[in-house]
Short mmCIF file of N, CA and C and ligand atoms in Angstrom, two decimals:
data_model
loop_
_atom_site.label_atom_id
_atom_site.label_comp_id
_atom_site.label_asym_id
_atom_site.label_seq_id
_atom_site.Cartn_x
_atom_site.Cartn_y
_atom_site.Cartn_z
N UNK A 1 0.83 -1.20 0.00
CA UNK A 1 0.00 0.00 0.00
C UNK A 1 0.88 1.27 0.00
N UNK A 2 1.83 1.57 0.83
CA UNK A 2 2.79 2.32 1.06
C UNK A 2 3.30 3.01 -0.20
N UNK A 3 4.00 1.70 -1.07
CA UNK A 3 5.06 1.53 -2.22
C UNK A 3 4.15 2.25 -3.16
N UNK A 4 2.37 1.85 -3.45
CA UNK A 4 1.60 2.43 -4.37
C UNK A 4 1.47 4.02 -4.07
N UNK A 5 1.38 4.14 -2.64
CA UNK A 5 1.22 5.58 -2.53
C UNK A 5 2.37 6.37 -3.33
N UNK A 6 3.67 5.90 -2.85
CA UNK A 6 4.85 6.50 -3.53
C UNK A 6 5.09 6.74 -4.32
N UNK A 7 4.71 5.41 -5.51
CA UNK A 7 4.76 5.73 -6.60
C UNK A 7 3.59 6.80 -7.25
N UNK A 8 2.39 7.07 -6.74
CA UNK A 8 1.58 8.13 -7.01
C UNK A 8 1.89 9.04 -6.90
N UNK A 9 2.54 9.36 -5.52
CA UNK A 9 3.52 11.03 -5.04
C UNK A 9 4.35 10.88 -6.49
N UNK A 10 5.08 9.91 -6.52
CA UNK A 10 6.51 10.26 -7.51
C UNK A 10 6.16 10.51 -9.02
N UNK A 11 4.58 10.46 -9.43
CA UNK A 11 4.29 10.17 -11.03
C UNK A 11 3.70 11.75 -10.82
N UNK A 12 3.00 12.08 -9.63
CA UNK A 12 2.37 13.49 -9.62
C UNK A 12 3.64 14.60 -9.71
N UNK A 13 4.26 14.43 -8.69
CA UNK A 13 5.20 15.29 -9.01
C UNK A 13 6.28 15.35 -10.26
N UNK A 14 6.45 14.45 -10.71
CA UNK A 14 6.70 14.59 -12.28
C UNK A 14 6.10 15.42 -12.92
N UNK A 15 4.57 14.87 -12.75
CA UNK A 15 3.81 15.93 -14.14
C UNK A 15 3.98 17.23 -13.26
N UNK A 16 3.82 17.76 -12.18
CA UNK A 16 4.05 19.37 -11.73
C UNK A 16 5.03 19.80 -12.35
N UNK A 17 6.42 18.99 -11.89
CA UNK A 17 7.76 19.30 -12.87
C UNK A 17 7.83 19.83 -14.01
N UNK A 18 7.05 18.43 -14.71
CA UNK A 18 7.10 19.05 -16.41
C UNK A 18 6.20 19.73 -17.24
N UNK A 19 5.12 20.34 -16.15
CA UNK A 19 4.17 21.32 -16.29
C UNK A 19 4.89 22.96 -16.36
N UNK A 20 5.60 22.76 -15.07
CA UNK A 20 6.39 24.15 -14.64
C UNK A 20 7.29 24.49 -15.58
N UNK A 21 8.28 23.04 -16.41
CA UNK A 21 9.21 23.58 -17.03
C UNK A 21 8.50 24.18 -18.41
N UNK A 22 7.26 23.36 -19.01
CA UNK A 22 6.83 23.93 -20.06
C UNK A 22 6.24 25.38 -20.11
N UNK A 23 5.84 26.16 -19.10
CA UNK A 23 5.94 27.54 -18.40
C UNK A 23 6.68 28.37 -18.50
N UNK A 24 7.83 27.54 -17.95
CA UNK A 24 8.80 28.48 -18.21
C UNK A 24 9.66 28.37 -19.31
N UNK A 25 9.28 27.94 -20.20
CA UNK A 25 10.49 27.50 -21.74
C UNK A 25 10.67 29.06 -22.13
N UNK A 26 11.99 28.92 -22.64
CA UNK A 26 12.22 29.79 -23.75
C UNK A 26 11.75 30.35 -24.53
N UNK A 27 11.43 31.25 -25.02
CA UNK A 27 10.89 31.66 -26.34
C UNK A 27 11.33 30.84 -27.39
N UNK A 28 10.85 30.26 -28.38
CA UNK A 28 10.97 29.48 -29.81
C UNK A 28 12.25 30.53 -30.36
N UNK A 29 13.61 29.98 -30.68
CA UNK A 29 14.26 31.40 -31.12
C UNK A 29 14.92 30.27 -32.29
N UNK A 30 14.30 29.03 -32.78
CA UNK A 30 15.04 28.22 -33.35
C UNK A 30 15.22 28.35 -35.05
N UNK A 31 13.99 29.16 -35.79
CA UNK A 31 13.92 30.25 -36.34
C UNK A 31 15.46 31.28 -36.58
N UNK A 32 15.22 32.29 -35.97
CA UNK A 32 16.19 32.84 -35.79
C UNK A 32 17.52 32.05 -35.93
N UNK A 33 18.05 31.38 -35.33
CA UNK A 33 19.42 30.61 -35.27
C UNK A 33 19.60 30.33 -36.35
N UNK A 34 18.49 29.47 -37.29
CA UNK A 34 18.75 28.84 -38.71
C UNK A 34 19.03 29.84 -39.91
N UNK A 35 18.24 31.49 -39.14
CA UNK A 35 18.64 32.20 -40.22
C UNK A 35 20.30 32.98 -39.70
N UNK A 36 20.46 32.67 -39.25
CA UNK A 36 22.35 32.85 -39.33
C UNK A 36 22.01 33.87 -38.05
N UNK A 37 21.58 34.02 -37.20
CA UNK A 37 21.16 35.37 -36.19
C UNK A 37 21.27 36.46 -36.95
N UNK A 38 21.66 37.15 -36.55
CA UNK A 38 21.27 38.95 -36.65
C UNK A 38 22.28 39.02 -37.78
N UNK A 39 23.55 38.76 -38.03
CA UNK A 39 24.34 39.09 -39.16
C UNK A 39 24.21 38.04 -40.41
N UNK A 40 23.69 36.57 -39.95
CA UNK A 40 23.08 36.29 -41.06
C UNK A 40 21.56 36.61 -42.05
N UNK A 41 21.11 37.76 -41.07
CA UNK A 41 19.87 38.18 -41.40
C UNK A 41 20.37 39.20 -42.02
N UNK A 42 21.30 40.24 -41.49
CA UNK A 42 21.89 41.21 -42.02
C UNK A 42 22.46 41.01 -43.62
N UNK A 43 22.80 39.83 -43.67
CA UNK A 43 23.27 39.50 -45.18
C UNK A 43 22.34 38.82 -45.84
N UNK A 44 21.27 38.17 -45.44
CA UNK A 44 20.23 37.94 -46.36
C UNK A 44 19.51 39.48 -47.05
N UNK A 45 19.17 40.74 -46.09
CA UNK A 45 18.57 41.63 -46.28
C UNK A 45 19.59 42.40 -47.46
N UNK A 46 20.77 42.32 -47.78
CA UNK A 46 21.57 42.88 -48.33
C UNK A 46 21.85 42.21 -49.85
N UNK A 47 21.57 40.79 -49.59
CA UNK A 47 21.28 40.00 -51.29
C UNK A 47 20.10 40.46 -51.90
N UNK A 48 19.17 40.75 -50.78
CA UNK A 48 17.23 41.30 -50.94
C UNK A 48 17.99 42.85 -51.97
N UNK A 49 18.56 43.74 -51.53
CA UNK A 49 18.51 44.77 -51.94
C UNK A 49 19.05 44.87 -53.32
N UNK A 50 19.92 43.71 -53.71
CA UNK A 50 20.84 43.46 -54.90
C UNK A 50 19.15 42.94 -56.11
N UNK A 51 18.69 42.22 -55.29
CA UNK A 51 17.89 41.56 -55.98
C UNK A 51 16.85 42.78 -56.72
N UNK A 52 16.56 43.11 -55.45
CA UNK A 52 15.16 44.30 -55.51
C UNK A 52 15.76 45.52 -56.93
N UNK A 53 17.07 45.89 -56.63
CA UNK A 53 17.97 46.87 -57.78
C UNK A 53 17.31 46.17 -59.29
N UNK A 54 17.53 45.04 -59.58
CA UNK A 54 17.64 44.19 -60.73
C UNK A 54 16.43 44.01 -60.91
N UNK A 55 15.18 44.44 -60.00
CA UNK A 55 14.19 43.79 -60.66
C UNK A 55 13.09 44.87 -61.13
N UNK A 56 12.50 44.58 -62.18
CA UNK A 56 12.24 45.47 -63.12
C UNK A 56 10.61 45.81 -62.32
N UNK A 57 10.23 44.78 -61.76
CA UNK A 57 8.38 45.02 -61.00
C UNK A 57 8.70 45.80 -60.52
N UNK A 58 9.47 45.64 -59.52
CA UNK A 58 9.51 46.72 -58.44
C UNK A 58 10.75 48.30 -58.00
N UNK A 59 12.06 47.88 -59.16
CA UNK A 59 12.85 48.83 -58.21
C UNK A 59 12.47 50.46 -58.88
N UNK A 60 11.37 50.26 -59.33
CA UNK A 60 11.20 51.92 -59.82
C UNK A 60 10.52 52.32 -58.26
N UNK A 61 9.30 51.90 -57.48
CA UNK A 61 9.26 52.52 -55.88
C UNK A 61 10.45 51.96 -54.90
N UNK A 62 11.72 51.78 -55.32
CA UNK A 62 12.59 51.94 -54.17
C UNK A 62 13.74 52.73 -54.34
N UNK A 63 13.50 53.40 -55.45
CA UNK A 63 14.26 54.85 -56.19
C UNK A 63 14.28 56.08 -55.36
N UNK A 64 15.75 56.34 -54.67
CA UNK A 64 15.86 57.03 -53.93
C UNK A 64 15.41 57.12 -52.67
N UNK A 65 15.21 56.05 -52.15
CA UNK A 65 14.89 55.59 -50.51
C UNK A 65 16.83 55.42 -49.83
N UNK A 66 16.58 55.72 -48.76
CA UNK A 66 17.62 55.63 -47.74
C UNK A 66 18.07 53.97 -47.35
N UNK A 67 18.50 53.62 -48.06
CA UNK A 67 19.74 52.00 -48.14
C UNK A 67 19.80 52.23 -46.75
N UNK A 68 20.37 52.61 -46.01
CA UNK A 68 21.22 52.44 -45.12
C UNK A 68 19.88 51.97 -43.41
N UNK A 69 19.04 52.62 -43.86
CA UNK A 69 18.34 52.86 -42.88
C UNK A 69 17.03 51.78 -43.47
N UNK A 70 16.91 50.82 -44.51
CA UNK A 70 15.86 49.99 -44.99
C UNK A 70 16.46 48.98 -44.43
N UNK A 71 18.08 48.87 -44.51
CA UNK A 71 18.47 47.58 -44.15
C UNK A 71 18.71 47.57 -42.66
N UNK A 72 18.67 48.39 -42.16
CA UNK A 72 18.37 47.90 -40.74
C UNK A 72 17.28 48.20 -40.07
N UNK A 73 16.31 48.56 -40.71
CA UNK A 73 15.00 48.30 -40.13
C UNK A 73 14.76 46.75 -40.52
N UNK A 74 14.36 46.98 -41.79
CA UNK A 74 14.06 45.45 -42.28
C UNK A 74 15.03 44.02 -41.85
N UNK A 75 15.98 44.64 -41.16
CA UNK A 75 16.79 43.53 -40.85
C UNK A 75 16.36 43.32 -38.97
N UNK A 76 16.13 44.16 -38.54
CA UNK A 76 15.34 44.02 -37.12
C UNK A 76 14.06 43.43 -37.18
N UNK A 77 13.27 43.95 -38.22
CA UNK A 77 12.16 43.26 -38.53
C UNK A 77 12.06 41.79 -38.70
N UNK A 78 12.92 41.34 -39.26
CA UNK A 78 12.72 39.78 -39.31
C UNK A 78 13.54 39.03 -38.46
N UNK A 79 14.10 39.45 -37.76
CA UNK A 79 15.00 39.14 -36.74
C UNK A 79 14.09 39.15 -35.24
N UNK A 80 13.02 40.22 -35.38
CA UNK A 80 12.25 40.38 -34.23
C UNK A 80 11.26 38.90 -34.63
N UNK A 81 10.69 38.97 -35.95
CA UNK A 81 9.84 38.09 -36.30
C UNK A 81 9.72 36.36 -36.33
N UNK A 82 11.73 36.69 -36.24
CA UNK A 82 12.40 34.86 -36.35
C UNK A 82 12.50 34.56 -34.67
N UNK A 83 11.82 35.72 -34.19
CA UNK A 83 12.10 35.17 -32.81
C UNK A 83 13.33 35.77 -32.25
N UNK A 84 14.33 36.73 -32.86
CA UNK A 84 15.18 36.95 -32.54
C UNK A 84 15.47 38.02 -31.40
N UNK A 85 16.30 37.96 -30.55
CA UNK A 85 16.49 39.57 -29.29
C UNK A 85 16.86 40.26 -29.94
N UNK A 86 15.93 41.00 -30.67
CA UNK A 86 15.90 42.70 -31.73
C UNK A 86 14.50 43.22 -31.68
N UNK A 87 14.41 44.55 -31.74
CA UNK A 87 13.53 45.50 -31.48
C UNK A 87 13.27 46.25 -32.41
N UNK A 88 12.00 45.60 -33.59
CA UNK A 88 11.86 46.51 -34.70
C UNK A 88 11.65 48.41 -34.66
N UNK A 89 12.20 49.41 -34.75
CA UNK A 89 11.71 50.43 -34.39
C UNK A 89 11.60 51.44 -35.59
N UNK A 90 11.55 50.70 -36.87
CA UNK A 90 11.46 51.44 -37.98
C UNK A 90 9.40 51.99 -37.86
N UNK A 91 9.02 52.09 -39.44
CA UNK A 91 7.67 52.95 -39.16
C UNK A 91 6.68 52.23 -39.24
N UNK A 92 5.58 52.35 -39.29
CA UNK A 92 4.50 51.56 -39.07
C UNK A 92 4.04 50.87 -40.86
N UNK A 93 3.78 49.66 -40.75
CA UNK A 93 3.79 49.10 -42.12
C UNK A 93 3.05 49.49 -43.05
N UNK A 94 1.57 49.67 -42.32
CA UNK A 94 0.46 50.35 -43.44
C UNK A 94 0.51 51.54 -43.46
N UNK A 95 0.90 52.50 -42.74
CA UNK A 95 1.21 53.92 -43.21
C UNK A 95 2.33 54.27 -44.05
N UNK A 96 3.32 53.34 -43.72
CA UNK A 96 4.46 53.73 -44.80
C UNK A 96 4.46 53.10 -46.37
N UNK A 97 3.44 52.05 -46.27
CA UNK A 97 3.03 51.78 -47.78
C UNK A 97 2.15 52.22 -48.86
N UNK A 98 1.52 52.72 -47.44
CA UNK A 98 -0.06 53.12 -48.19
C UNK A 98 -0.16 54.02 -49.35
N UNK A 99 0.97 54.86 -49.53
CA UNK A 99 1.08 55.81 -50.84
C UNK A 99 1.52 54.64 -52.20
N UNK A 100 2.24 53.77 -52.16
CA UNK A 100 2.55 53.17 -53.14
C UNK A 100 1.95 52.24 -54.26
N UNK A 101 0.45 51.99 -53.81
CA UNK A 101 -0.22 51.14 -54.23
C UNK A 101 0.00 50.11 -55.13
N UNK A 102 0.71 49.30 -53.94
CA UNK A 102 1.59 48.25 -54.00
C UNK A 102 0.53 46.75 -54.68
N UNK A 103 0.84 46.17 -55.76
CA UNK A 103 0.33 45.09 -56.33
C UNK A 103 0.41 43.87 -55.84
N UNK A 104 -0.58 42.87 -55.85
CA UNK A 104 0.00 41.58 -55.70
C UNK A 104 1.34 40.84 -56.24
N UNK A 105 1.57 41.67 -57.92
CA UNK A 105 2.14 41.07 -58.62
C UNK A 105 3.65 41.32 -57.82
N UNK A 106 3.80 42.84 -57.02
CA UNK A 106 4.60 43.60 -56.55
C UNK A 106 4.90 43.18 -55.44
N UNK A 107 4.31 42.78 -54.35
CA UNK A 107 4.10 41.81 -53.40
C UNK A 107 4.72 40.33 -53.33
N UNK A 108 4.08 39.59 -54.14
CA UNK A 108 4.85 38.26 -54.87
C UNK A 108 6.49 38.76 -55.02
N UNK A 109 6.36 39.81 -56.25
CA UNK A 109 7.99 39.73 -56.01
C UNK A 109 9.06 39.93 -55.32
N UNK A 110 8.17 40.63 -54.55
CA UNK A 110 9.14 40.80 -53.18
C UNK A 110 9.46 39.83 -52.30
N UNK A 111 8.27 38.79 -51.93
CA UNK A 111 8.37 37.48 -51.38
C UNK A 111 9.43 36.85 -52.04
N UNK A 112 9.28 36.32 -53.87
CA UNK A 112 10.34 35.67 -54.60
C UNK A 112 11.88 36.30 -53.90
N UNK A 113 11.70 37.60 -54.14
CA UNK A 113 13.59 37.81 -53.89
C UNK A 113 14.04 37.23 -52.96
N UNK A 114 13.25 37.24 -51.54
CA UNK A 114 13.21 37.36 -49.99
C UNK A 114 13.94 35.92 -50.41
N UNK A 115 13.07 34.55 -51.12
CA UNK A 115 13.54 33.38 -50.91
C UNK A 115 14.79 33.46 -51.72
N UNK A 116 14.73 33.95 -52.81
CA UNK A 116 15.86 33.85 -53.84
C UNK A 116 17.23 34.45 -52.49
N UNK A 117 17.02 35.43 -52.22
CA UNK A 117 17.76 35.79 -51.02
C UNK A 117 19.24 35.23 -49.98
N UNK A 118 17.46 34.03 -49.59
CA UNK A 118 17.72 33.42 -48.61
C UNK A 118 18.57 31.96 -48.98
N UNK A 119 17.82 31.64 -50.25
CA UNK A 119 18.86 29.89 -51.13
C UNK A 119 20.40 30.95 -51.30
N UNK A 120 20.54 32.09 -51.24
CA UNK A 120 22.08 32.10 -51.87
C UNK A 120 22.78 32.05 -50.66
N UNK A 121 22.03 31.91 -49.27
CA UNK A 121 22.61 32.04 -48.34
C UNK A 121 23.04 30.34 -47.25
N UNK A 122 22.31 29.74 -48.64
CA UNK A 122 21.94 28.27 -48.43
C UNK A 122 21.26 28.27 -47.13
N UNK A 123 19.92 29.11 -46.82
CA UNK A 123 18.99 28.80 -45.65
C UNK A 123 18.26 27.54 -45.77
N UNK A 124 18.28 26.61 -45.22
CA UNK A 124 17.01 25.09 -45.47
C UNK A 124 15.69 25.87 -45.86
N UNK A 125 15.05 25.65 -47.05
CA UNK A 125 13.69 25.34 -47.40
C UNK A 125 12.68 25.72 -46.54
N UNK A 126 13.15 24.52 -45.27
CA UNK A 126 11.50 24.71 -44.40
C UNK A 126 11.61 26.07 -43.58
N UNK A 127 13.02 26.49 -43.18
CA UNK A 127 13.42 27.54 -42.33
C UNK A 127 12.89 29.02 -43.54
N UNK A 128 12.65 28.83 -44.66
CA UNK A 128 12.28 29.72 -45.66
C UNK A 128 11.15 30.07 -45.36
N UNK A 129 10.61 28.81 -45.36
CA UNK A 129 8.69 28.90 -45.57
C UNK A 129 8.35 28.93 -44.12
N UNK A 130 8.70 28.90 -43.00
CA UNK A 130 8.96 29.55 -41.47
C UNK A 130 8.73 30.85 -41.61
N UNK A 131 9.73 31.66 -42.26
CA UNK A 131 9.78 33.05 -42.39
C UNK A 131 8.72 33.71 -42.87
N UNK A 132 8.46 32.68 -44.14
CA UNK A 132 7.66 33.71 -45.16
C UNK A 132 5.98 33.80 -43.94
N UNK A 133 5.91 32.77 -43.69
CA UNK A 133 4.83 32.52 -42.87
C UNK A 133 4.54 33.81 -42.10
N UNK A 134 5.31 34.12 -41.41
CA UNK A 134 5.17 35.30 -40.74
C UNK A 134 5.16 35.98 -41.05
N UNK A 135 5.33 36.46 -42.48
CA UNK A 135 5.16 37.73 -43.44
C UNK A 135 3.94 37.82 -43.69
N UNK A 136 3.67 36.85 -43.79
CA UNK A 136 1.79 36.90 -44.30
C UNK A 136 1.26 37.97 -43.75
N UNK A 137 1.00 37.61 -42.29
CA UNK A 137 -0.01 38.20 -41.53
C UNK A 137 0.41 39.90 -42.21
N UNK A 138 1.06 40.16 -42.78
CA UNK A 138 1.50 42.10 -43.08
C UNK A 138 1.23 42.07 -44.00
N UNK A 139 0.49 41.08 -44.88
CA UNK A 139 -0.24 41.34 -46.48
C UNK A 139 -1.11 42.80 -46.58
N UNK A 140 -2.21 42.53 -45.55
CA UNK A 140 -3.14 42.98 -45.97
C UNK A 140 -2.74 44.93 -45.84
N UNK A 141 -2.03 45.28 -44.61
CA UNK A 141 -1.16 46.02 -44.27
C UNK A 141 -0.19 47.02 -45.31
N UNK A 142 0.58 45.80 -46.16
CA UNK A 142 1.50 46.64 -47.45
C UNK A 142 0.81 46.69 -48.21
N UNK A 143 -0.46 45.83 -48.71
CA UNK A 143 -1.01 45.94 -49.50
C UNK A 143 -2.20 46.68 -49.46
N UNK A 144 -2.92 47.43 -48.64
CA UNK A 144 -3.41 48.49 -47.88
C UNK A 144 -5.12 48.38 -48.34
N UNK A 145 -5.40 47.00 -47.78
CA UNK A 145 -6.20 45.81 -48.23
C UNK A 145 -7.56 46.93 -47.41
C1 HEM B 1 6.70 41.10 -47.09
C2 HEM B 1 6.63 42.26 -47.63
C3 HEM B 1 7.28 43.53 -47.12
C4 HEM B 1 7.85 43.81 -45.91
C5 HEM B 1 8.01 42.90 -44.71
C6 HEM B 1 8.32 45.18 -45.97
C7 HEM B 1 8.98 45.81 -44.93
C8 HEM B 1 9.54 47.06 -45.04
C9 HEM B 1 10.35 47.68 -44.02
C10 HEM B 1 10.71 47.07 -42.67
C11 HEM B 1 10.75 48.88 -44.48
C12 HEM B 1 11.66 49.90 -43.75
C13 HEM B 1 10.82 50.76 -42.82
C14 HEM B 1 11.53 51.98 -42.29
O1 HEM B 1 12.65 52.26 -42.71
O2 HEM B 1 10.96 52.66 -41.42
C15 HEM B 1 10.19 49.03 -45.79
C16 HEM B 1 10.38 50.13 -46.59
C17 HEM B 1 9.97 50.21 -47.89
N1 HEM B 1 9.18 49.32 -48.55
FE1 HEM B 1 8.47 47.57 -47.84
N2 HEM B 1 8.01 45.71 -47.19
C18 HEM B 1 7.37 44.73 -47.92
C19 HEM B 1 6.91 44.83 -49.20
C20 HEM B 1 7.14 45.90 -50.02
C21 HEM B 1 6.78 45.94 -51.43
C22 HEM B 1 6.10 44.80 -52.19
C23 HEM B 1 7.17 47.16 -51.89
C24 HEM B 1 7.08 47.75 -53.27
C25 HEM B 1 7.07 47.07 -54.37
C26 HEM B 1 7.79 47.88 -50.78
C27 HEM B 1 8.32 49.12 -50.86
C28 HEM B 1 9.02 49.74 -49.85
C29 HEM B 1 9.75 51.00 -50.02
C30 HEM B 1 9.85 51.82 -51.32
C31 HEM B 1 10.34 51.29 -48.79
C32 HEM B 1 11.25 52.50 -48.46
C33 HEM B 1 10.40 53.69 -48.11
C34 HEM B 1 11.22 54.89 -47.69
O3 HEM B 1 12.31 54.73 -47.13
O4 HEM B 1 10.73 55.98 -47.90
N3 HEM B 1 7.73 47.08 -49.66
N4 HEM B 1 9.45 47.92 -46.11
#
């Protein structure tokens, strides 16, 4: 009788254990890591800008914008988004698009570079479609839906 009690104490307090630790976990930052942290994000955002130059949809609205200050917003931005310890503090998404009346077709290509981007950086596939995932939800936003 004893031995059964014990083993009941010892199976309960397990699950408290591994209740508490799932509480307290980490933030998911596994994301982030795969994209190289903060300086491999930094150099994905910097193939993005090579790409974006070359491409005929879109680099007529990024004509004469401030380089210096896109790539490190946008590079906090997905760094905040991969889960990463960064603090997006660039401008708000649908106000700063809303003049451009930005296309799906324009949209899409911006997604394409993002991955094209990310394969030259040899990021895994699924760690791609991770990312893009979280871009979604700012469709409706750039696209000023
Ligand atoms: C997933 C889609 C997109 C994301 C996450 C995104 C994100 C951003 C971010 C973070 C910035 C910098 C904000 C700042 O400096 O305060 C920015 C700027 C800008 N974005 Fe987007 N963007 C997206 C799609 C697009 C598309 C499709 C276009 C046009 C074809 C576009 C055009 C621009 C331009 C021209 C700027 C610079 C504006 C300026 O400095 O005056 N964006 N975007």
């Amino acid at each position: 009788m004893r031995k059964t009690y014990f083993a009941a104490l010892m199976i309960t307090a397990g699950l408290l254990l591994s209740g508490c630790q799932s509480l307290y976990n980490e933030p998911d930052n596994s994301l982030y890591l795969q994209l190289g942290e903060r300086a491999g994000i930094a150099n994905i955002v910097e193939n993005l800008l090579y790409l974006i130059v070359d491409d005929e949809r879109i680099n007529e609205q990024f004509k004469g914008m401030d380089v210096v200050q896109f790539h490190r917003n946008l590079t906090d931005q997905l760094c905040e988004l991969s889960g990463g310890p960064c603090e997006y503090s660039g401008r708000e998404m649908r106000e700063l698009h809303a003049a451009m009346g930005i296309t799906d077709t324009q949209f899409n290509a911006l997604v394409e570079n993002l991955i094209l981007a990310m394969e030259k950086d040899h990021v895994p596939t699924a760690a791609q479609n991770r990312l893009i995932k979280q871009l979604l939800p700012l469709y409706p936003d750039i696209r000023h839906l």
